[in-house]
Amino acid sequence: MIERHTRRLNLFAACSLLAVCSVAGTAHSIEPGDPEPEVQQQQDPEIAPEVVQDPPPRPRRRPPEGRPGRGGGDEAASPEAEAGEADEEKKDDEAKGEEPEWLAITGAIVHTVTGPEMDGATVLCKDGKIFAIGHRVTVPEGAKVIDAAGHHVYPGLIGMDSSNIIGRGNPADTTDVYGLAGSLARAAGLTTLVSGNAVAKIKNGTLDGMIVASNMFEDLRYDTNQPRRRAEVRKGFEDARDFLRSVEEFRQDDDKEEGEQPPQERDLSREARSALRLLRGQAKAQAFANDAASLVALADLAEQYGFEIVIRGVTEGWTVPERIAQAKLSAIVVPRDRTLADERTNRPNGATIENAAILTRHGIPVAVLPPGPYFGPGTGIGLSGLGGRDMLNINMSAAFAARGGLTEEQAVRTLTINPARMLGVDHRLGSLEVGKDADLIITDRPLLDYMMLVRYSIIDGEIAYDKDAEGIFAHVRPTDPDAEHPKDAWPRRLGAPW
Amino acid sequence: MALAAVRNSILGGALALATSAGAVAPAYGAASDMVVVRAGTVITVSGKEIPRGDIVIIDGKIDLIGTNLEFPKSATVIDARDQVVMPGMINAQTRFGMDGFRRSGNNSGETAAKEIELSLFDFEPLISEGFVTAAFVPTGNNMPGRASVYRLAGPDGPELLNESAYVPISMTNPGGDKGQLEAAIRQAEAEIAKAKKAKEDFDKKQAEEAKKKAEAEKNGEGKEAENGEKKNGNGEEKPAEFQPPEIPGDAQFFVDVLREEATIPAVFELSSASDYIHLLDALGDNAEKFGTTYSFTSTSGDFKEVIGRLGEKNAHVIVRPGISFLPSTTIRYSIPASLVAAGCTVTTVPPFDAPAGYEAMRLRMADLIRTGWSREDALKSVTMNPATLLGLSDESGSLEKGKRADLVFLNGDPLDPTSSVKAVMVGGEMVWEDDQ
């Protein structure tokens, strides 16, 4: 499937320049004058579900002043500035004397998640970033090419919680980068996992670029059955708010005494320090709540002090979606959750398969998780218990959400862009957009199909999982049916010599 | 004549038909301390195996190896025609007999020798399996202290050969070990910066003083003679020498490494391929300064992932012998054979650090030879290679002229599981013999 591409296009290799990266929400394109066919990708499918296609590449030439780029002419930056930038870029590349690493995935059905679905498009990655997506992307000479005709391409999936796959504590210190658990996770389509308070890529054999974010959550314990604890939390927020006010007062105070010190953070309680990070927007709160009363209490708290909460569980979220939406909270739900309704409770309660759909309909960002190692809702993805039970079918959790009323596109979002936004890493992960990390999976069927198998998973533009090369699923619907099965390989099969 | 011929042929590495009638070297005048071992087979390790070989030992050192040698009647003859003689084996990493006190953190200034009270040690389990020399490593996590090399027996009992042979650094638990290693490197960098600053300050002060003196000279031109006297006096009293600030013992090794002045290697303990990746991550830009000596504490098949890279650097790897399997398969994999094929030097230590492990070692090595490791490499891995690692290659590790006569006598080939050690000689004297 992979071959060295030998088409000649010297100019392309010589004039490598970066596409203008931009975070979600702004349109961007490749600079005018770039030999790369300017394939523009719209960011928001709801607004513009079309991709502008461009004519085949032409020799690089400096665009005349004021001439808009061929990609559509709606670029924010002036072509002049961009051309200058491009030249600098070129010089940089020449100075380094390093050939960029190209990876092209051709002919696949590309699900960009934040953009349209493109059948038969090419995804071109350069040095670990997505360089272009489109139908007439020219593959540079020397690029590694994956012919993915008939396959689907999705952004790599993000697991919102995990255990024993990447390491505990600081994953960059504790992960077994050659471990089986990582291979299994990649085989399931996951490329990024949350472990503890860190977001890390499931890299194969390297630690470079593993950590995406860390310390992004503050734990918020605000259970309805612990009134004293709740009082402490509220006190913490009050103290933090007073602290911010006194800091501001000190700053504005014109007749300060000589040597007078501003209020010190170290004098605050632990709760207050935690609340301070939330109020300053340095972190999001992470809470665990399933019953309606707790969810409403969290919504009240978030509204009162103005900070963001990502709630795990949210079993009864469907009974109070308005309150959750009003407070702008995010939800990590477990579509396979089967908490029975309590008949003695005189209100709607218990789990429903429609939960994710109802929350999404109210505009609440939803991510999904499997039931978890201990079958408690939202306890994560792990290898414990029945090995791989939860992790190896993470896509089915999204499929269950779709069965409960989400559209397939929305269901794919619950494993990609939604978790990326909750983690604050959506500028790098969660969708296929030019400039984002080249973390993607190539599957033989649509993601939500129960027969779906990942063919390749690519992390930072490098193949991190190849179904044929690793023994886990090589024998299931093999690429080459006549090929001899790898004997002795895990997992054990009928007919194996042992 | 004939003797010379034999000598040449040994040196040339190819034993020709050594049919020398034998001769007594005239130099062997004082032959009272001459010992001659008449062996069934002599495994020299450095050269070819010599059937029916004789080893001439003078003053505890090997003087000649050959066949059909003649020697004076006064020489002590050890008849071992039914036995195989090989060099004394070297255990490059053991904690046998050391107390279980575990320390953690950077203790690289400590040595194992500080903990070893020889009178309390019984080395027989090691000696009876043919180990003549052993490097003892302190117990503990992270950087427990330097390895100390002992000769386990001898005419005057056990003897410390080298108090600090290498610095073991654990990376088997990267979660804790990485932080400790990084902290040790940071500490060393701080010490280097401190020393540099002290030197700069010193130079500055010197320059200022010189300036002052020059000025003083200028001002007092009339009293040249007096000044001259003073100057001489000062010069003799104060030989302006820079005293670098004292470096704490535990930081010394790392300072030496960062200055590229280290005389002993660091040995990094790895339990899986992933640990190597973490090690490189922890060392960062300093990785090359720390050398390439590793100790695989497990036989995990996933070492396959990094053996190619170790081979490129011609690393020296201490392995525990044992059959490995490629991860998640039943495909057999030989770590030592792969290491050698990749270009590494392999040292073997017992599969586990207990008498049963010492007994199992030769058997496990035989297993590995069956799966692709060469017999020569296997024998070198317990003799010559550890000798190089421990800095003993001038006196141990092979049977050659000038080396110490540390011999192991076996009743069969050392890599035959049915053979056992019958006797051990250290420095020309028998130190252990099988009672049965």
mmCIF file of N, CA and C in Angstrom, chain A residues 247-326:
data_model
loop_
_atom_site.group_PDB
_atom_site.id
_atom_site.type_symbol
_atom_site.label_atom_id
_atom_site.label_comp_id
_atom_site.label_asym_id
_atom_site.label_seq_id
_atom_site.Cartn_x
_atom_site.Cartn_y
_atom_site.Cartn_z
ATOM 1 N N VAL A 247 -6.142 42.358 44.830
ATOM 2 C CA VAL A 247 -4.979 42.548 43.957
ATOM 3 C C VAL A 247 -5.215 43.739 43.041
ATOM 4 N N GLU A 248 -6.421 43.804 42.503
ATOM 5 C CA GLU A 248 -6.748 44.905 41.589
ATOM 6 C C GLU A 248 -6.748 46.233 42.343
ATOM 7 N N GLU A 249 -7.303 46.221 43.563
ATOM 8 C CA GLU A 249 -7.319 47.451 44.366
ATOM 9 C C GLU A 249 -5.891 47.915 44.638
ATOM 10 N N PHE A 250 -5.047 46.955 44.983
ATOM 11 C CA PHE A 250 -3.645 47.304 45.267
ATOM 12 C C PHE A 250 -2.991 47.944 44.054
ATOM 13 N N ARG A 251 -3.321 47.361 42.877
ATOM 14 C CA ARG A 251 -2.710 47.861 41.645
ATOM 15 C C ARG A 251 -3.148 49.307 41.357
ATOM 16 N N GLN A 252 -4.435 49.573 41.661
ATOM 17 C CA GLN A 252 -4.963 50.900 41.335
ATOM 18 C C GLN A 252 -4.680 51.913 42.437
ATOM 19 N N ASP A 253 -4.279 51.421 43.595
ATOM 20 C CA ASP A 253 -4.039 52.312 44.727
ATOM 21 C C ASP A 253 -2.832 53.206 44.426
ATOM 22 N N ASP A 254 -3.060 54.520 44.380
ATOM 23 C CA ASP A 254 -1.982 55.424 43.985
ATOM 24 C C ASP A 254 -1.067 55.800 45.153
ATOM 25 N N ASP A 255 -1.652 55.878 46.367
ATOM 26 C CA ASP A 255 -0.797 56.282 47.487
ATOM 27 C C ASP A 255 -0.403 55.070 48.333
ATOM 28 N N LYS A 256 0.313 54.162 47.658
ATOM 29 C CA LYS A 256 0.824 52.993 48.380
ATOM 30 C C LYS A 256 1.969 53.405 49.286
ATOM 31 N N GLU A 257 2.063 52.727 50.384
ATOM 32 C CA GLU A 257 3.205 52.994 51.255
ATOM 33 C C GLU A 257 4.443 52.337 50.671
ATOM 34 N N GLU A 258 5.566 52.891 51.008
ATOM 35 C CA GLU A 258 6.830 52.345 50.508
ATOM 36 C C GLU A 258 7.006 50.912 51.014
ATOM 37 N N GLY A 259 7.327 49.993 50.104
ATOM 38 C CA GLY A 259 7.584 48.611 50.513
ATOM 39 C C GLY A 259 6.335 47.802 50.809
ATOM 40 N N GLU A 260 5.182 48.377 50.536
ATOM 41 C CA GLU A 260 3.950 47.627 50.805
ATOM 42 C C GLU A 260 3.821 46.491 49.794
ATOM 43 N N GLN A 261 3.484 45.313 50.313
ATOM 44 C CA GLN A 261 3.434 44.142 49.450
ATOM 45 C C GLN A 261 2.022 43.910 48.934
ATOM 46 N N PRO A 262 1.892 43.442 47.685
ATOM 47 C CA PRO A 262 0.562 43.074 47.208
ATOM 48 C C PRO A 262 0.111 41.798 47.912
ATOM 49 N N PRO A 263 -1.189 41.496 47.875
ATOM 50 C CA PRO A 263 -1.669 40.258 48.508
ATOM 51 C C PRO A 263 -0.956 39.043 47.896
ATOM 52 N N GLN A 264 -0.629 38.080 48.729
ATOM 53 C CA GLN A 264 0.143 36.928 48.272
ATOM 54 C C GLN A 264 -0.748 35.705 48.098
ATOM 55 N N GLU A 265 -0.522 35.015 46.977
ATOM 56 C CA GLU A 265 -1.307 33.814 46.691
ATOM 57 C C GLU A 265 -1.065 32.717 47.727
ATOM 58 N N ARG A 266 0.135 32.693 48.276
ATOM 59 C CA ARG A 266 0.472 31.594 49.170
ATOM 60 C C ARG A 266 -0.325 31.653 50.468
ATOM 61 N N ASP A 267 -0.935 32.816 50.739
ATOM 62 C CA ASP A 267 -1.731 32.917 51.951
ATOM 63 C C ASP A 267 -3.106 32.274 51.783
ATOM 64 N N LEU A 268 -3.445 31.913 50.552
ATOM 65 C CA LEU A 268 -4.781 31.360 50.311
ATOM 66 C C LEU A 268 -4.827 29.877 50.674
ATOM 67 N N SER A 269 -6.048 29.403 50.926
ATOM 68 C CA SER A 269 -6.233 27.982 51.189
ATOM 69 C C SER A 269 -6.091 27.209 49.874
ATOM 70 N N ARG A 270 -6.007 25.887 49.999
ATOM 71 C CA ARG A 270 -5.861 25.066 48.807
ATOM 72 C C ARG A 270 -7.057 25.251 47.878
ATOM 73 N N GLU A 271 -8.247 25.233 48.463
ATOM 74 C CA GLU A 271 -9.464 25.397 47.667
ATOM 75 C C GLU A 271 -9.443 26.728 46.929
ATOM 76 N N ALA A 272 -8.982 27.762 47.649
ATOM 77 C CA ALA A 272 -8.992 29.098 47.044
ATOM 78 C C ALA A 272 -7.975 29.187 45.915
ATOM 79 N N ARG A 273 -6.815 28.546 46.112
ATOM 80 C CA ARG A 273 -5.809 28.576 45.039
ATOM 81 C C ARG A 273 -6.340 27.880 43.795
ATOM 82 N N SER A 274 -7.025 26.751 44.046
ATOM 83 C CA SER A 274 -7.618 26.023 42.932
ATOM 84 C C SER A 274 -8.682 26.883 42.243
ATOM 85 N N ALA A 275 -9.519 27.532 43.049
ATOM 86 C CA ALA A 275 -10.563 28.392 42.486
ATOM 87 C C ALA A 275 -9.955 29.552 41.716
ATOM 88 N N LEU A 276 -8.813 30.036 42.201
ATOM 89 C CA LEU A 276 -8.158 31.171 41.548
ATOM 90 C C LEU A 276 -7.753 30.813 40.119
ATOM 91 N N ARG A 277 -7.223 29.614 39.952
ATOM 92 C CA ARG A 277 -6.851 29.181 38.591
ATOM 93 C C ARG A 277 -8.080 29.145 37.691
ATOM 94 N N LEU A 278 -9.206 28.708 38.267
ATOM 95 C CA LEU A 278 -10.436 28.625 37.476
ATOM 96 C C LEU A 278 -10.928 30.020 37.110
ATOM 97 N N LEU A 279 -10.930 30.906 38.083
ATOM 98 C CA LEU A 279 -11.441 32.252 37.831
ATOM 99 C C LEU A 279 -10.563 32.999 36.839
ATOM 100 N N ARG A 280 -9.273 32.702 36.865
ATOM 101 C CA ARG A 280 -8.367 33.361 35.918
ATOM 102 C C ARG A 280 -8.384 32.692 34.546
ATOM 103 N N GLY A 281 -9.118 31.581 34.425
ATOM 104 C CA GLY A 281 -9.176 30.886 33.138
ATOM 105 C C GLY A 281 -7.931 30.103 32.825
ATOM 106 N N GLN A 282 -7.102 29.829 33.847
ATOM 107 C CA GLN A 282 -5.878 29.059 33.598
ATOM 108 C C GLN A 282 -6.161 27.568 33.519
ATOM 109 N N ALA A 283 -7.315 27.159 33.992
ATOM 110 C CA ALA A 283 -7.677 25.741 33.962
ATOM 111 C C ALA A 283 -9.187 25.640 33.897
ATOM 112 N N LYS A 284 -9.642 24.440 33.518
ATOM 113 C CA LYS A 284 -11.068 24.174 33.595
ATOM 114 C C LYS A 284 -11.304 23.285 34.798
ATOM 115 N N ALA A 285 -12.520 23.362 35.323
ATOM 116 C CA ALA A 285 -12.850 22.468 36.434
ATOM 117 C C ALA A 285 -13.285 21.131 35.872
ATOM 118 N N GLN A 286 -12.972 20.102 36.622
ATOM 119 C CA GLN A 286 -13.386 18.761 36.233
ATOM 120 C C GLN A 286 -14.165 18.196 37.408
ATOM 121 N N ALA A 287 -15.415 17.829 37.160
ATOM 122 C CA ALA A 287 -16.259 17.336 38.253
ATOM 123 C C ALA A 287 -16.886 16.022 37.837
ATOM 124 N N PHE A 288 -17.299 15.293 38.817
ATOM 125 C CA PHE A 288 -17.944 14.003 38.576
ATOM 126 C C PHE A 288 -19.358 14.107 39.128
ATOM 127 N N ALA A 289 -20.356 13.998 38.282
ATOM 128 C CA ALA A 289 -21.729 14.123 38.775
ATOM 129 C C ALA A 289 -22.662 13.358 37.859
ATOM 130 N N ASN A 290 -23.582 12.646 38.465
ATOM 131 C CA ASN A 290 -24.542 11.882 37.673
ATOM 132 C C ASN A 290 -25.980 12.299 37.928
ATOM 133 N N ASP A 291 -26.322 12.597 39.197
ATOM 134 C CA ASP A 291 -27.725 12.875 39.496
ATOM 135 C C ASP A 291 -28.068 14.324 39.178
ATOM 136 N N ALA A 292 -29.322 14.529 38.925
ATOM 137 C CA ALA A 292 -29.781 15.843 38.467
ATOM 138 C C ALA A 292 -29.459 16.924 39.488
ATOM 139 N N ALA A 293 -29.616 16.628 40.775
ATOM 140 C CA ALA A 293 -29.391 17.644 41.803
ATOM 141 C C ALA A 293 -27.944 18.145 41.761
ATOM 142 N N SER A 294 -27.001 17.209 41.643
ATOM 143 C CA SER A 294 -25.594 17.608 41.598
ATOM 144 C C SER A 294 -25.309 18.422 40.346
ATOM 145 N N LEU A 295 -25.895 18.016 39.238
ATOM 146 C CA LEU A 295 -25.657 18.731 37.985
ATOM 147 C C LEU A 295 -26.152 20.164 38.083
ATOM 148 N N VAL A 296 -27.322 20.339 38.679
ATOM 149 C CA VAL A 296 -27.882 21.682 38.831
ATOM 150 C C VAL A 296 -27.005 22.503 39.780
ATOM 151 N N ALA A 297 -26.539 21.846 40.854
ATOM 152 C CA ALA A 297 -25.677 22.558 41.798
ATOM 153 C C ALA A 297 -24.402 23.035 41.103
ATOM 154 N N LEU A 298 -23.823 22.195 40.253
ATOM 155 C CA LEU A 298 -22.619 22.592 39.520
ATOM 156 C C LEU A 298 -22.922 23.737 38.562
ATOM 157 N N ALA A 299 -24.068 23.654 37.907
ATOM 158 C CA ALA A 299 -24.449 24.708 36.970
ATOM 159 C C ALA A 299 -24.580 26.036 37.707
ATOM 160 N N ASP A 300 -25.198 25.999 38.887
ATOM 161 C CA ASP A 300 -25.345 27.224 39.684
ATOM 162 C C ASP A 300 -23.979 27.804 40.029
ATOM 163 N N LEU A 301 -23.086 26.933 40.500
ATOM 164 C CA LEU A 301 -21.759 27.389 40.915
ATOM 165 C C LEU A 301 -21.023 28.033 39.732
ATOM 166 N N ALA A 302 -21.088 27.361 38.575
ATOM 167 C CA ALA A 302 -20.370 27.862 37.403
ATOM 168 C C ALA A 302 -20.934 29.194 36.964
ATOM 169 N N GLU A 303 -22.239 29.324 37.045
ATOM 170 C CA GLU A 303 -22.855 30.586 36.635
ATOM 171 C C GLU A 303 -22.508 31.697 37.608
ATOM 172 N N GLN A 304 -22.529 31.353 38.906
ATOM 173 C CA GLN A 304 -22.297 32.375 39.921
ATOM 174 C C GLN A 304 -20.893 32.978 39.794
ATOM 175 N N TYR A 305 -19.904 32.117 39.559
ATOM 176 C CA TYR A 305 -18.520 32.611 39.550
ATOM 177 C C TYR A 305 -17.930 32.733 38.153
ATOM 178 N N GLY A 306 -18.611 32.159 37.165
ATOM 179 C CA GLY A 306 -18.141 32.345 35.802
ATOM 180 C C GLY A 306 -16.896 31.555 35.462
ATOM 181 N N PHE A 307 -16.991 30.259 35.458
ATOM 182 C CA PHE A 307 -15.864 29.434 35.004
ATOM 183 C C PHE A 307 -16.430 28.198 34.308
ATOM 184 N N GLU A 308 -15.537 27.449 33.694
ATOM 185 C CA GLU A 308 -15.988 26.311 32.893
ATOM 186 C C GLU A 308 -15.838 25.003 33.653
ATOM 187 N N ILE A 309 -16.816 24.130 33.482
ATOM 188 C CA ILE A 309 -16.723 22.811 34.111
ATOM 189 C C ILE A 309 -16.913 21.736 33.044
ATOM 190 N N VAL A 310 -16.060 20.740 33.093
ATOM 191 C CA VAL A 310 -16.260 19.527 32.296
ATOM 192 C C VAL A 310 -16.760 18.463 33.273
ATOM 193 N N ILE A 311 -17.980 17.986 33.043
ATOM 194 C CA ILE A 311 -18.576 17.040 33.988
ATOM 195 C C ILE A 311 -18.491 15.630 33.420
ATOM 196 N N ARG A 312 -18.036 14.725 34.253
ATOM 197 C CA ARG A 312 -18.009 13.307 33.863
ATOM 198 C C ARG A 312 -19.255 12.610 34.381
ATOM 199 N N GLY A 313 -19.733 11.642 33.615
ATOM 200 C CA GLY A 313 -20.900 10.885 34.055
ATOM 201 C C GLY A 313 -22.159 11.438 33.416
ATOM 202 N N VAL A 314 -22.771 12.447 34.077
ATOM 203 C CA VAL A 314 -23.922 13.172 33.530
ATOM 204 C C VAL A 314 -25.055 12.216 33.157
ATOM 205 N N THR A 315 -25.221 11.153 33.941
ATOM 206 C CA THR A 315 -26.257 10.165 33.628
ATOM 207 C C THR A 315 -27.637 10.808 33.501
ATOM 208 N N GLU A 316 -27.961 11.709 34.423
ATOM 209 C CA GLU A 316 -29.302 12.312 34.406
ATOM 210 C C GLU A 316 -29.301 13.678 33.738
ATOM 211 N N GLY A 317 -28.253 13.934 32.956
ATOM 212 C CA GLY A 317 -28.187 15.223 32.271
ATOM 213 C C GLY A 317 -29.401 15.470 31.389
ATOM 214 N N TRP A 318 -29.952 14.430 30.836
ATOM 215 C CA TRP A 318 -31.095 14.582 29.934
ATOM 216 C C TRP A 318 -32.325 15.142 30.643
ATOM 217 N N THR A 319 -32.355 15.083 31.980
ATOM 218 C CA THR A 319 -33.514 15.618 32.700
ATOM 219 C C THR A 319 -33.367 17.120 32.949
ATOM 220 N N VAL A 320 -32.126 17.632 32.918
ATOM 221 C CA VAL A 320 -31.930 19.066 33.175
ATOM 222 C C VAL A 320 -31.024 19.703 32.114
ATOM 223 N N PRO A 321 -31.236 19.411 30.842
ATOM 224 C CA PRO A 321 -30.296 19.905 29.829
ATOM 225 C C PRO A 321 -30.267 21.429 29.748
ATOM 226 N N GLU A 322 -31.418 22.088 30.016
ATOM 227 C CA GLU A 322 -31.461 23.547 29.907
ATOM 228 C C GLU A 322 -30.496 24.185 30.896
ATOM 229 N N ARG A 323 -30.500 23.678 32.118
ATOM 230 C CA ARG A 323 -29.632 24.260 33.143
ATOM 231 C C ARG A 323 -28.152 24.072 32.765
ATOM 232 N N ILE A 324 -27.821 22.878 32.261
ATOM 233 C CA ILE A 324 -26.426 22.609 31.892
ATOM 234 C C ILE A 324 -26.010 23.506 30.729
ATOM 235 N N ALA A 325 -26.914 23.649 29.769
ATOM 236 C CA ALA A 325 -26.589 24.464 28.597
ATOM 237 C C ALA A 325 -26.443 25.924 28.987
ATOM 238 N N GLN A 326 -27.323 26.386 29.875
ATOM 239 C CA GLN A 326 -27.300 27.790 30.283
ATOM 240 C C GLN A 326 -25.977 28.132 30.961
#
